[in-house]
XYZ file of C-alpha atoms in Angstrom:
656
model
C -21.575 -9.605 6.271
C -22.490 -12.285 8.748
C -21.230 -12.666 12.278
C -18.898 -15.502 13.178
C -20.771 -18.760 13.243
C -21.166 -20.872 16.370
C -20.377 -23.894 14.172
C -16.721 -22.941 13.859
C -14.695 -25.334 16.012
C -12.681 -22.745 17.923
C -13.327 -20.790 21.105
C -14.737 -17.520 19.766
C -14.980 -16.087 23.279
C -11.239 -16.586 23.569
C -10.817 -14.792 20.249
C -12.809 -11.833 21.592
C -10.330 -11.613 24.468
C -7.452 -11.778 21.991
C -8.981 -8.966 19.896
C -8.937 -6.747 22.964
C -5.105 -6.807 22.983
C -4.885 -4.428 20.007
C -6.178 -3.404 16.586
C -6.337 -6.360 14.215
C -5.263 -5.934 10.582
C -8.335 -4.574 8.808
C -9.363 -3.187 5.415
C -9.066 0.513 4.669
C -9.993 3.114 2.084
C -11.658 1.777 -1.044
C -11.582 -1.784 0.301
C -13.579 -0.709 3.346
C -16.041 1.137 1.117
C -16.435 -1.969 -1.070
C -17.067 -4.200 1.943
C -19.578 -1.721 3.387
C -21.372 -1.433 0.043
C -21.637 -5.203 -0.467
C -23.412 -5.558 2.863
C -26.456 -3.980 1.231
C -28.534 -6.463 -0.740
C -29.725 -3.761 -3.151
C -26.268 -2.483 -4.116
C -25.990 -2.188 -7.899
C -23.107 -3.107 -10.154
C -22.890 0.552 -11.207
C -22.614 1.841 -7.645
C -19.912 -0.679 -6.782
C -18.024 0.070 -10.012
C -18.007 3.786 -9.189
C -16.392 3.088 -5.811
C -13.765 0.820 -7.373
C -12.905 3.335 -10.114
C -11.429 5.634 -7.454
C -8.614 3.086 -6.956
C -7.074 2.248 -10.365
C -4.676 -0.287 -8.815
C -7.494 -2.339 -7.294
C -9.544 -2.008 -10.488
C -6.686 -3.517 -12.515
C -6.280 -6.404 -10.072
C -10.008 -7.072 -10.144
C -10.024 -7.297 -13.937
C -6.978 -9.587 -13.770
C -8.815 -11.835 -11.309
C -11.867 -11.991 -13.577
C -9.714 -12.950 -16.570
C -7.941 -15.551 -14.425
C -11.045 -17.703 -14.095
C -9.524 -19.840 -16.824
C -12.669 -21.636 -17.880
C -12.710 -20.296 -21.442
C -16.463 -19.825 -21.188
C -16.493 -16.038 -21.252
C -14.891 -13.388 -23.404
C -11.906 -11.452 -22.043
C -12.914 -8.970 -19.342
C -11.916 -5.366 -20.066
C -14.167 -3.294 -17.773
C -14.914 -3.056 -14.070
C -18.648 -3.649 -14.604
C -17.960 -6.840 -16.550
C -15.460 -8.019 -13.919
C -18.069 -7.541 -11.197
C -20.585 -9.633 -13.127
C -18.048 -12.426 -13.729
C -16.753 -12.567 -10.160
C -19.860 -11.864 -8.088
C -20.109 -9.780 -4.932
C -18.631 -12.282 -2.414
C -15.418 -12.651 -4.397
C -15.130 -8.888 -4.988
C -15.529 -8.233 -1.278
C -12.861 -10.784 -0.373
C -10.458 -9.557 -3.050
C -10.830 -6.009 -1.751
C -10.074 -7.282 1.736
C -6.987 -9.239 0.698
C -5.440 -6.524 -1.474
C -6.074 -3.858 1.181
C -4.217 -5.895 3.797
C -1.386 -6.526 1.327
C -1.011 -2.801 0.640
C -1.063 -1.754 4.303
C 1.103 -4.458 5.882
C 4.179 -4.868 3.686
C 6.398 -3.903 6.626
C 6.134 -3.979 10.366
C 7.897 -4.024 13.681
C 8.407 -7.762 14.197
C 12.128 -8.290 13.590
C 11.933 -12.079 13.113
C 8.954 -11.987 10.727
C 9.823 -11.662 7.033
C 6.960 -9.590 5.630
C 8.050 -9.815 1.987
C 8.396 -13.590 2.276
C 4.992 -13.819 3.935
C 3.212 -12.057 1.066
C 5.139 -13.996 -1.600
C 4.011 -17.217 0.056
C 0.426 -15.959 0.392
C 0.331 -15.115 -3.316
C 1.459 -18.647 -4.233
C -1.242 -20.045 -1.938
C -3.814 -17.868 -3.724
C -2.867 -18.842 -7.282
C -2.545 -22.516 -6.338
C -5.974 -22.596 -4.677
C -7.562 -20.925 -7.693
C -6.104 -23.495 -10.103
C -6.887 -26.442 -7.846
C -10.508 -25.263 -7.581
C -10.776 -25.054 -11.364
C -9.987 -28.773 -11.448
C -11.950 -30.018 -8.424
C -14.942 -27.626 -8.545
C -14.970 -27.783 -4.750
C -15.715 -24.035 -4.552
C -15.704 -20.992 -6.852
C -12.093 -20.426 -8.041
C -12.090 -16.722 -7.237
C -13.255 -17.369 -3.668
C -10.549 -20.020 -3.316
C -8.008 -17.450 -4.523
C -9.058 -15.195 -1.633
C -8.893 -18.111 0.790
C -5.303 -18.831 -0.256
C -4.316 -15.178 0.018
C -5.670 -14.865 3.568
C -5.189 -18.354 4.992
C -2.207 -17.262 7.104
C -3.559 -13.905 8.242
C -3.057 -15.103 11.832
C 0.726 -15.003 11.344
C 0.525 -11.359 10.240
C -1.851 -10.544 13.103
C 0.527 -11.856 15.744
C 3.430 -9.976 14.143
C 1.310 -6.799 14.132
C -0.177 -6.954 17.641
C 2.741 -8.499 19.540
C 5.894 -7.854 17.467
C 8.387 -8.351 20.297
C 6.830 -11.446 21.869
C 6.085 -13.052 18.511
C 9.665 -12.484 17.372
C 10.739 -14.447 20.463
C 8.387 -17.307 19.530
C 9.705 -17.384 15.954
C 13.334 -17.390 17.037
C 12.768 -20.345 19.360
C 10.610 -22.331 16.925
C 12.214 -25.067 14.858
C 12.282 -24.004 11.209
C 9.264 -25.317 9.315
C 7.511 -26.937 12.296
C 4.184 -25.120 12.296
C 2.527 -27.447 14.792
C 5.221 -26.954 17.438
C 5.111 -23.220 16.801
C 1.320 -23.269 17.206
C 1.709 -24.811 20.654
C 4.192 -22.104 21.651
C 1.719 -19.489 20.380
C -1.089 -20.942 22.512
C 1.122 -20.829 25.585
C 2.095 -17.213 24.939
C -1.058 -15.726 23.315
C -3.800 -18.296 24.196
C -4.441 -18.888 20.465
C -2.390 -20.240 17.548
C -1.859 -18.558 14.201
C -4.290 -20.992 12.533
C -7.026 -20.390 15.122
C -6.631 -16.627 14.756
C -6.759 -16.947 10.949
C -9.969 -18.996 11.070
C -11.655 -16.654 13.539
C -10.757 -13.549 11.512
C -12.014 -15.066 8.254
C -15.246 -16.041 9.934
C -15.599 -12.526 11.333
C -15.192 -11.078 7.842
C -18.073 -13.200 6.592
C -16.070 -15.964 4.874
C -18.059 -19.274 4.859
C -17.279 -21.571 7.785
C -16.205 -24.360 5.435
C -13.272 -22.125 4.410
C -12.453 -21.207 8.000
C -12.467 -24.891 8.989
C -10.059 -25.652 6.141
C -7.686 -22.998 7.487
C -7.996 -24.553 10.925
C -7.126 -28.052 9.741
C -4.770 -28.069 6.750
C -1.525 -27.990 8.762
C -2.432 -31.240 10.597
C -4.049 -33.332 7.873
C -3.093 -36.808 9.175
C -4.367 -36.038 12.658
C -7.594 -34.267 11.753
C -8.819 -35.504 8.375
C -10.232 -38.889 7.522
C -9.770 -40.461 4.090
C -13.076 -39.444 2.558
C -14.157 -37.215 -0.299
C -16.456 -34.725 1.435
C -16.350 -31.122 0.257
C -14.701 -30.122 3.527
C -12.010 -32.787 3.119
C -11.257 -31.793 -0.493
C -11.038 -28.110 0.396
C -8.774 -28.775 3.397
C -6.500 -31.087 1.418
C -6.353 -28.550 -1.425
C -5.204 -25.860 0.999
C -2.593 -28.237 2.401
C -1.342 -28.963 -1.121
C -1.190 -25.229 -1.953
C 0.788 -24.761 1.247
C 3.304 -27.390 0.174
C 3.647 -25.848 -3.310
C 4.434 -22.480 -1.714
C 6.970 -24.157 0.528
C 8.854 -25.741 -2.387
C 9.061 -22.380 -4.171
C 10.451 -20.720 -1.038
C 13.100 -23.322 -0.214
C 16.685 -23.370 -1.405
C 17.615 -25.865 -4.141
C 19.307 -28.298 -1.742
C 16.047 -28.994 0.083
C 13.550 -28.898 -2.780
C 13.775 -32.539 -3.919
C 12.521 -33.979 -0.633
C 9.820 -31.304 -0.433
C 8.586 -32.204 -3.932
C 8.105 -35.810 -2.821
C 5.964 -34.543 0.078
C 4.066 -32.382 -2.432
C 3.245 -35.445 -4.580
C 2.120 -37.357 -1.483
C -0.238 -34.459 -0.663
C -1.626 -34.500 -4.214
C -2.414 -38.239 -4.431
C -5.551 -38.102 -2.176
C -6.910 -35.420 -4.527
C -6.595 -37.772 -7.516
C -3.415 -36.364 -9.072
C -0.745 -38.393 -10.828
C 2.842 -37.245 -10.207
C 3.342 -35.827 -13.711
C -0.033 -34.091 -13.642
C 0.559 -32.208 -10.392
C 4.073 -31.153 -11.443
C 2.738 -29.694 -14.706
C 0.075 -27.852 -12.723
C 2.785 -26.458 -10.434
C 4.541 -24.963 -13.475
C 1.325 -23.126 -14.363
C 0.948 -21.983 -10.754
C 4.468 -20.505 -10.802
C 3.651 -18.638 -14.028
C 0.489 -17.252 -12.462
C 2.401 -16.307 -9.329
C 4.870 -14.257 -11.379
C 2.082 -12.480 -13.260
C 0.290 -11.601 -10.036
C 3.560 -10.622 -8.364
C 4.228 -8.032 -11.066
C 0.662 -6.730 -10.740
C 0.657 -6.295 -6.960
C 4.400 -5.524 -6.553
C 5.219 -8.656 -4.555
C 8.650 -10.252 -4.980
C 8.948 -13.376 -7.139
C 12.049 -15.176 -8.372
C 13.078 -17.877 -10.870
C 11.995 -21.397 -9.917
C 13.182 -24.433 -11.933
C 10.367 -26.142 -13.773
C 8.658 -28.718 -11.584
C 8.010 -31.005 -14.560
C 11.751 -31.183 -15.338
C 12.906 -32.086 -11.843
C 14.411 -35.496 -11.159
C 14.565 -36.798 -7.625
C 15.073 -39.926 -5.569
C 11.674 -41.428 -4.645
C 13.294 -43.196 -1.712
C 14.557 -39.971 -0.161
C 12.780 -39.450 3.159
C 10.682 -36.311 3.490
C 12.443 -33.812 5.726
C 9.522 -31.453 6.323
C 6.172 -31.575 7.984
C 4.919 -28.018 7.410
C 5.446 -25.226 4.930
C 5.991 -21.564 5.674
C 9.638 -21.132 6.708
C 10.308 -18.892 9.674
C 13.456 -17.386 11.145
C 16.551 -19.503 10.552
C 15.430 -21.321 7.399
C 17.418 -20.675 4.222
C 15.685 -18.087 2.073
C 15.524 -16.834 -1.475
C 14.028 -13.488 -0.532
C 16.257 -10.957 1.274
C 15.084 -9.866 4.695
C 13.229 -6.573 5.126
C 15.774 -5.653 7.818
C 18.378 -3.491 6.107
C 21.458 -1.869 7.649
C 21.172 1.773 8.565
C 22.522 3.971 5.753
C 24.977 6.742 6.655
C 26.321 9.495 4.364
C 29.732 10.904 5.356
C 30.388 14.387 3.960
C 33.840 15.971 4.329
C 36.885 17.104 2.357
C 39.430 15.026 4.302
C 39.613 11.537 2.711
C 41.565 10.141 5.687
C 38.841 11.244 8.093
C 36.114 9.821 5.864
C 37.983 6.515 5.663
C 38.524 6.365 9.422
C 34.875 7.093 10.237
C 33.694 4.733 7.494
C 35.748 1.824 8.831
C 34.314 2.276 12.329
C 30.756 2.347 11.002
C 31.199 -0.566 8.563
C 32.521 -2.716 11.394
C 29.413 -1.807 13.410
C 27.113 -2.890 10.554
C 26.258 0.467 9.002
C 26.026 0.953 5.213
C 28.290 3.804 4.091
C 28.292 6.397 1.297
C 30.888 9.190 1.006
C 30.943 12.653 -0.544
C 33.770 15.190 -0.660
C 31.689 18.302 -1.350
C 28.261 19.796 -0.695
C 26.956 19.343 -4.256
C 27.956 15.685 -4.399
C 26.495 15.218 -0.923
C 23.172 16.725 -1.995
C 22.965 14.337 -4.954
C 23.757 11.298 -2.800
C 21.247 12.394 -0.143
C 18.477 12.473 -2.763
C 19.493 9.173 -4.401
C 20.237 7.033 -1.335
C 17.996 8.792 1.249
C 20.219 7.907 4.226
C 18.884 7.781 7.771
C 22.025 9.513 9.117
C 24.436 12.116 7.760
C 27.821 12.921 9.303
C 28.897 16.298 7.958
C 32.003 18.408 8.505
C 30.933 21.816 9.759
C 34.259 23.260 8.566
C 33.885 22.712 4.835
C 35.196 25.674 2.760
C 32.953 28.784 2.861
C 30.812 27.018 5.484
C 29.287 24.942 2.685
C 28.730 22.121 5.185
C 26.207 24.166 7.161
C 24.732 25.518 3.929
C 24.222 21.897 2.849
C 22.365 21.173 6.097
C 20.111 24.228 5.679
C 19.333 23.191 2.121
C 18.647 19.638 3.284
C 16.183 20.777 5.954
C 14.138 22.641 3.359
C 13.267 19.384 1.574
C 10.658 16.831 2.614
C 13.209 14.008 2.572
C 15.806 15.997 4.498
C 13.579 16.904 7.429
C 13.608 13.333 8.778
C 17.382 12.676 8.415
C 19.488 12.776 11.576
C 22.554 15.028 11.110
C 25.722 14.751 13.204
C 28.196 17.626 12.748
C 31.975 17.356 13.142
C 33.726 20.499 14.443
C 37.240 21.515 15.419
C 36.206 23.565 18.458
C 33.398 23.704 20.977
C 33.046 27.460 20.674
C 29.648 28.801 21.673
C 29.071 30.684 18.411
C 30.104 27.759 16.227
C 27.844 25.324 18.085
C 24.902 27.749 18.026
C 25.337 28.295 14.288
C 25.409 24.511 13.693
C 22.196 23.953 15.632
C 20.481 26.864 13.881
C 21.433 25.343 10.519
C 19.666 22.113 11.449
C 22.387 19.883 12.960
C 20.930 17.468 15.551
C 24.155 16.731 17.437
C 27.898 17.402 17.098
C 31.308 15.935 17.919
C 34.713 17.550 18.130
C 37.742 16.243 16.313
C 39.670 13.985 16.563
C 36.831 11.454 16.250
C 36.669 8.950 19.100
C 35.196 5.706 17.701
C 33.523 4.702 20.974
C 31.869 8.099 21.430
C 30.853 8.152 17.763
C 29.064 4.798 18.020
C 27.383 5.868 21.266
C 26.057 9.037 19.619
C 24.807 7.091 16.605
C 23.084 4.616 18.924
C 21.324 7.554 20.567
C 20.328 8.816 17.120
C 18.660 5.471 16.416
C 16.319 6.052 19.348
C 15.370 9.448 17.925
C 14.802 7.966 14.461
C 12.691 5.205 16.004
C 10.446 7.794 17.646
C 10.160 9.623 14.321
C 9.055 6.385 12.645
C 6.418 5.850 15.326
C 5.120 9.380 14.822
C 4.990 8.887 11.055
C 3.181 5.584 11.550
C 0.637 7.422 13.685
C 0.185 10.017 10.960
C -0.338 7.238 8.413
C -3.019 5.752 10.640
C -4.754 9.136 10.832
C -4.566 9.524 7.055
C -5.964 6.019 6.547
C -8.761 6.764 9.023
C -9.588 9.987 7.191
C -9.702 8.059 3.906
C -12.076 5.530 5.471
C -14.359 8.313 6.648
C -14.359 9.880 3.209
C -15.158 6.591 1.504
C -17.921 5.650 3.941
C -19.624 9.033 4.102
C -19.494 9.861 0.380
C -20.751 6.842 -1.564
C -22.208 8.509 -4.645
C -25.032 6.676 -6.345
C -25.067 5.938 -10.057
C -27.472 8.871 -10.496
C -24.871 11.206 -8.993
C -21.941 10.034 -11.134
C -20.793 11.154 -14.568
C -20.549 7.982 -16.649
C -17.890 9.405 -18.998
C -15.267 10.403 -16.381
C -16.337 8.585 -13.218
C -16.435 11.940 -11.356
C -19.462 13.297 -9.524
C -22.059 14.996 -11.710
C -23.751 18.285 -10.805
C -26.122 16.577 -8.371
C -23.290 14.700 -6.715
C -21.170 17.859 -6.525
C -23.914 19.711 -4.669
C -23.847 17.040 -1.942
C -20.045 17.033 -1.803
C -19.959 20.828 -1.570
C -22.326 20.881 1.423
C -20.357 18.155 3.225
C -16.971 19.773 2.645
C -18.306 23.181 3.644
C -19.723 21.783 6.898
C -16.398 20.106 7.677
C -14.456 23.313 6.934
C -16.712 25.372 9.210
C -16.624 22.759 12.004
C -12.813 22.455 11.997
C -12.101 26.129 11.135
C -10.126 25.064 8.071
C -9.843 26.737 4.703
C -11.664 25.238 1.704
C -10.831 26.250 -1.873
C -12.938 25.759 -4.981
C -11.596 25.700 -8.562
C -13.963 25.879 -11.548
C -12.490 24.883 -14.927
C -13.980 25.291 -18.393
C -12.401 23.847 -21.547
C -12.191 26.661 -24.102
C -12.333 24.864 -27.463
C -15.195 22.414 -26.916
C -17.434 24.051 -29.535
C -14.646 24.009 -32.163
C -13.754 20.409 -31.295
C -17.388 19.395 -31.724
C -17.524 21.101 -35.133
C -14.267 19.487 -36.303
C -14.408 15.965 -34.824
C -17.977 15.490 -33.660
C -19.165 14.076 -30.291
C -16.366 11.484 -30.249
C -13.736 14.230 -30.178
C -15.548 16.001 -27.335
C -15.632 12.771 -25.320
C -11.925 12.271 -25.963
C -11.125 15.799 -24.769
C -13.179 15.346 -21.604
C -11.624 11.962 -20.807
C -8.081 13.289 -21.290
C -8.871 16.351 -19.197
C -10.224 14.054 -16.456
C -6.968 12.083 -16.509
C -4.988 15.326 -16.061
C -7.106 16.290 -13.053
C -6.667 12.888 -11.415
C -2.892 13.153 -11.794
C -2.626 16.768 -10.634
C -4.862 16.559 -7.555
C -4.772 14.712 -4.244
C -6.963 11.701 -3.510
C -8.977 13.684 -0.957
C -9.785 16.499 -3.402
C -13.308 16.200 -4.824
C -13.869 16.542 -8.597
C -17.138 16.934 -10.519
C -18.042 17.458 -14.148
C -20.992 19.120 -15.860
C -20.857 19.467 -19.661
C -17.475 21.072 -20.493
C -17.007 22.401 -16.965
C -15.165 20.762 -14.061
C -15.386 21.812 -10.421
C -12.798 20.894 -7.772
C -12.989 21.166 -3.974
C -9.613 21.305 -2.181
C -10.038 20.942 1.610
C -7.276 22.409 3.771
C -5.816 24.361 0.836
C -5.349 28.131 0.876
C -6.215 30.350 -2.053
C -2.526 30.921 -2.801
C -1.772 27.195 -2.871
C -4.893 26.491 -4.934
C -3.738 29.181 -7.371
C -0.482 27.287 -7.926
C -2.409 24.054 -8.470
C -4.733 25.762 -10.934
C -1.809 27.086 -12.948
C -0.326 23.575 -13.069
C -3.657 22.181 -14.274
C -3.927 24.882 -16.956
C -0.399 24.073 -18.147
C -1.079 20.308 -18.319
C -4.417 20.747 -20.087
C -2.613 22.840 -22.691
C -0.620 19.764 -23.721
C -3.758 17.904 -24.895
C -4.431 17.835 -28.644
C -7.683 16.619 -30.201
C -7.641 16.454 -33.987
C -5.825 19.600 -35.096
C -6.876 21.610 -32.045
C -4.769 22.188 -28.965
C -6.766 22.373 -25.767
C -6.762 25.324 -23.370
C -8.783 26.129 -20.271
C -10.071 29.072 -18.230
C -10.117 28.705 -14.452
C -11.739 30.608 -11.580
C -10.876 30.266 -7.882
C -12.400 31.125 -4.530
C -11.721 30.167 -0.920
C -13.794 29.927 2.240
C -12.110 32.415 4.571
C -14.809 33.191 7.133
C -16.532 35.924 5.091
C -18.692 33.772 2.817
C -22.052 32.839 4.253
C -22.736 29.409 2.699
C -21.385 26.698 0.442
C -23.267 28.016 -2.578
C -21.570 31.411 -2.219
C -18.150 29.703 -2.438
C -19.081 28.016 -5.712
C -20.671 31.152 -7.151
C -17.581 33.213 -6.267
C -15.421 30.717 -8.179
C -17.869 30.895 -11.117
C -17.553 34.692 -11.114
C -13.783 34.366 -11.380
C -14.231 31.893 -14.255
C -16.385 34.429 -16.085
C -13.688 37.044 -15.541
C -11.027 34.685 -16.956
C -13.153 34.127 -20.076
C -13.886 37.841 -20.462
C -10.154 38.620 -20.297
C -9.314 36.365 -23.232
C -9.575 32.775 -21.969
C -6.671 30.427 -21.126
C -5.948 32.038 -17.754
C -6.575 31.707 -14.001
C -8.468 34.407 -12.098
C -8.752 34.785 -8.314
C -10.431 37.378 -6.113
C -7.773 40.147 -6.135
C -8.220 41.130 -2.526
C -7.322 37.617 -1.342
C -4.622 36.557 -3.792
C -1.360 35.642 -2.084
C -2.396 36.750 1.418
C -2.559 33.406 3.179
C -0.920 30.016 3.109
C -2.558 26.762 4.031
C -0.816 24.256 6.250
C -2.003 21.404 4.084
C -1.042 22.642 0.639
C -1.616 20.536 -2.437
């Protein structure tokens, strides 16, 4: 990927200073691996396909993009390898970048920035640019799709790096006036959203002609002469895509005037009014298809070609993406805090509920512990107010039960008691209550305590965000350090082959020794392969192996490493104790037993071993697991065997 070009008409030194203010939105996981791989000139289609296969969601979007070329000159694309050949490496790299950012930045801390609305708009930009490029041939359609998807990345960057300050800018900006907002951004951050977008695209290796289009499309009259250069066509196309997105995002009362502006934007590109409105209908259809594929909100839009409007109506807008204050179709990401009130006294529940509803909380009520448990699972409230004096102390039993669940550990619990007795308070805290109040409930004190709870919940969210960052970083390391070549990959399942597994085993062993963490190995052999081959031939064997591979993908974590050799699979589970791996192995055996090929029902024998400080090398771990596999087969097949002296003695902190 190339460095930012000196030809780009922005101050790149200023951008370097801006970058120093925080971590810019960047690709992660498989997307990062794809971008790293495409830097190498000798990367093969097979190697890139093997990386992409580890992320089924991205693979599906890539195939969709290849089929969306719309030229009718190639047969439908049904495989990753074919999609890579149709799209080419630059487009694949940019698609990986765009979809990675979409997955990682659906929410954020900028209160005035509507993240869902931002991505809906970006998706319309992308589809519109792809279809406009199919008509104008100004650039490859798939690369234009990526340009549309990322053309407003500067908005997201400001919301990510400076959520509080940027929210202030958005609140003060006049709705729809991007140029005035850009000036406010320069005063506050030294750079505007468009300048940041252009600099980031250039830094990611996007051609400068695209970055210049991003820099200029919001101010077409001021910056673009009436000529038909490639730069002018691309910039005007992006401006037109921007206006199409704007019409789709506006309420019905303001759409007519915006459509007139849209037609005015289309005329310099050679469109007649009817032609551009018909194209907009196709863009909306494509937007809905993509929205379903990438889980971005879309909504019904009246057909452009059926709209009637007053040509004399003056245009009311100068720029597209609506910000805070403009009427919206998409609900804001900001949702009221959800509170579950659990108690047997309906009058008390009603009294507390009225206080909280007035303060903007969203309320659910339950009269008993069982009903409360069901509502806690279904609604996943941030706060629970529970009576500690429910019959048979079922209120405290509910809290204990709640704290044993993953969901319940992060919920803030406020207990209501009749007395401030030392034993009663101690018992409540031991059960898992975070704070308590005595009856009768004072509304002012209640709201003050809930406000304090919001600070605690905010800290929890920050901690969880930090954990997510660590997990993402670990995924990046895994993807960058373990790029298996085509020679190390099993073509039938996409897993590592024996050669690839040997490398993975040495790497995982070294990491386990370095960090003093447990590493478990599971070896799996399908029992009926010989009978399947006799009954159904090689095709039946391939079917059994593919279905077994699908079971393993579903049953294991993304960081677990899987390999296949003949009818045998090997799995490495880092951070997983022997006891936890045993449970996983039993689940795998049960799921494999549900597979039927021809008239034969599949079964499997499994052997386990764990690195516990006694084994001398990685090979000994694998051989110990193979010994347990042999024992499982000798004892009648269709079972899991572990070293008896270690079974059930230890628990891993990072269980599967």
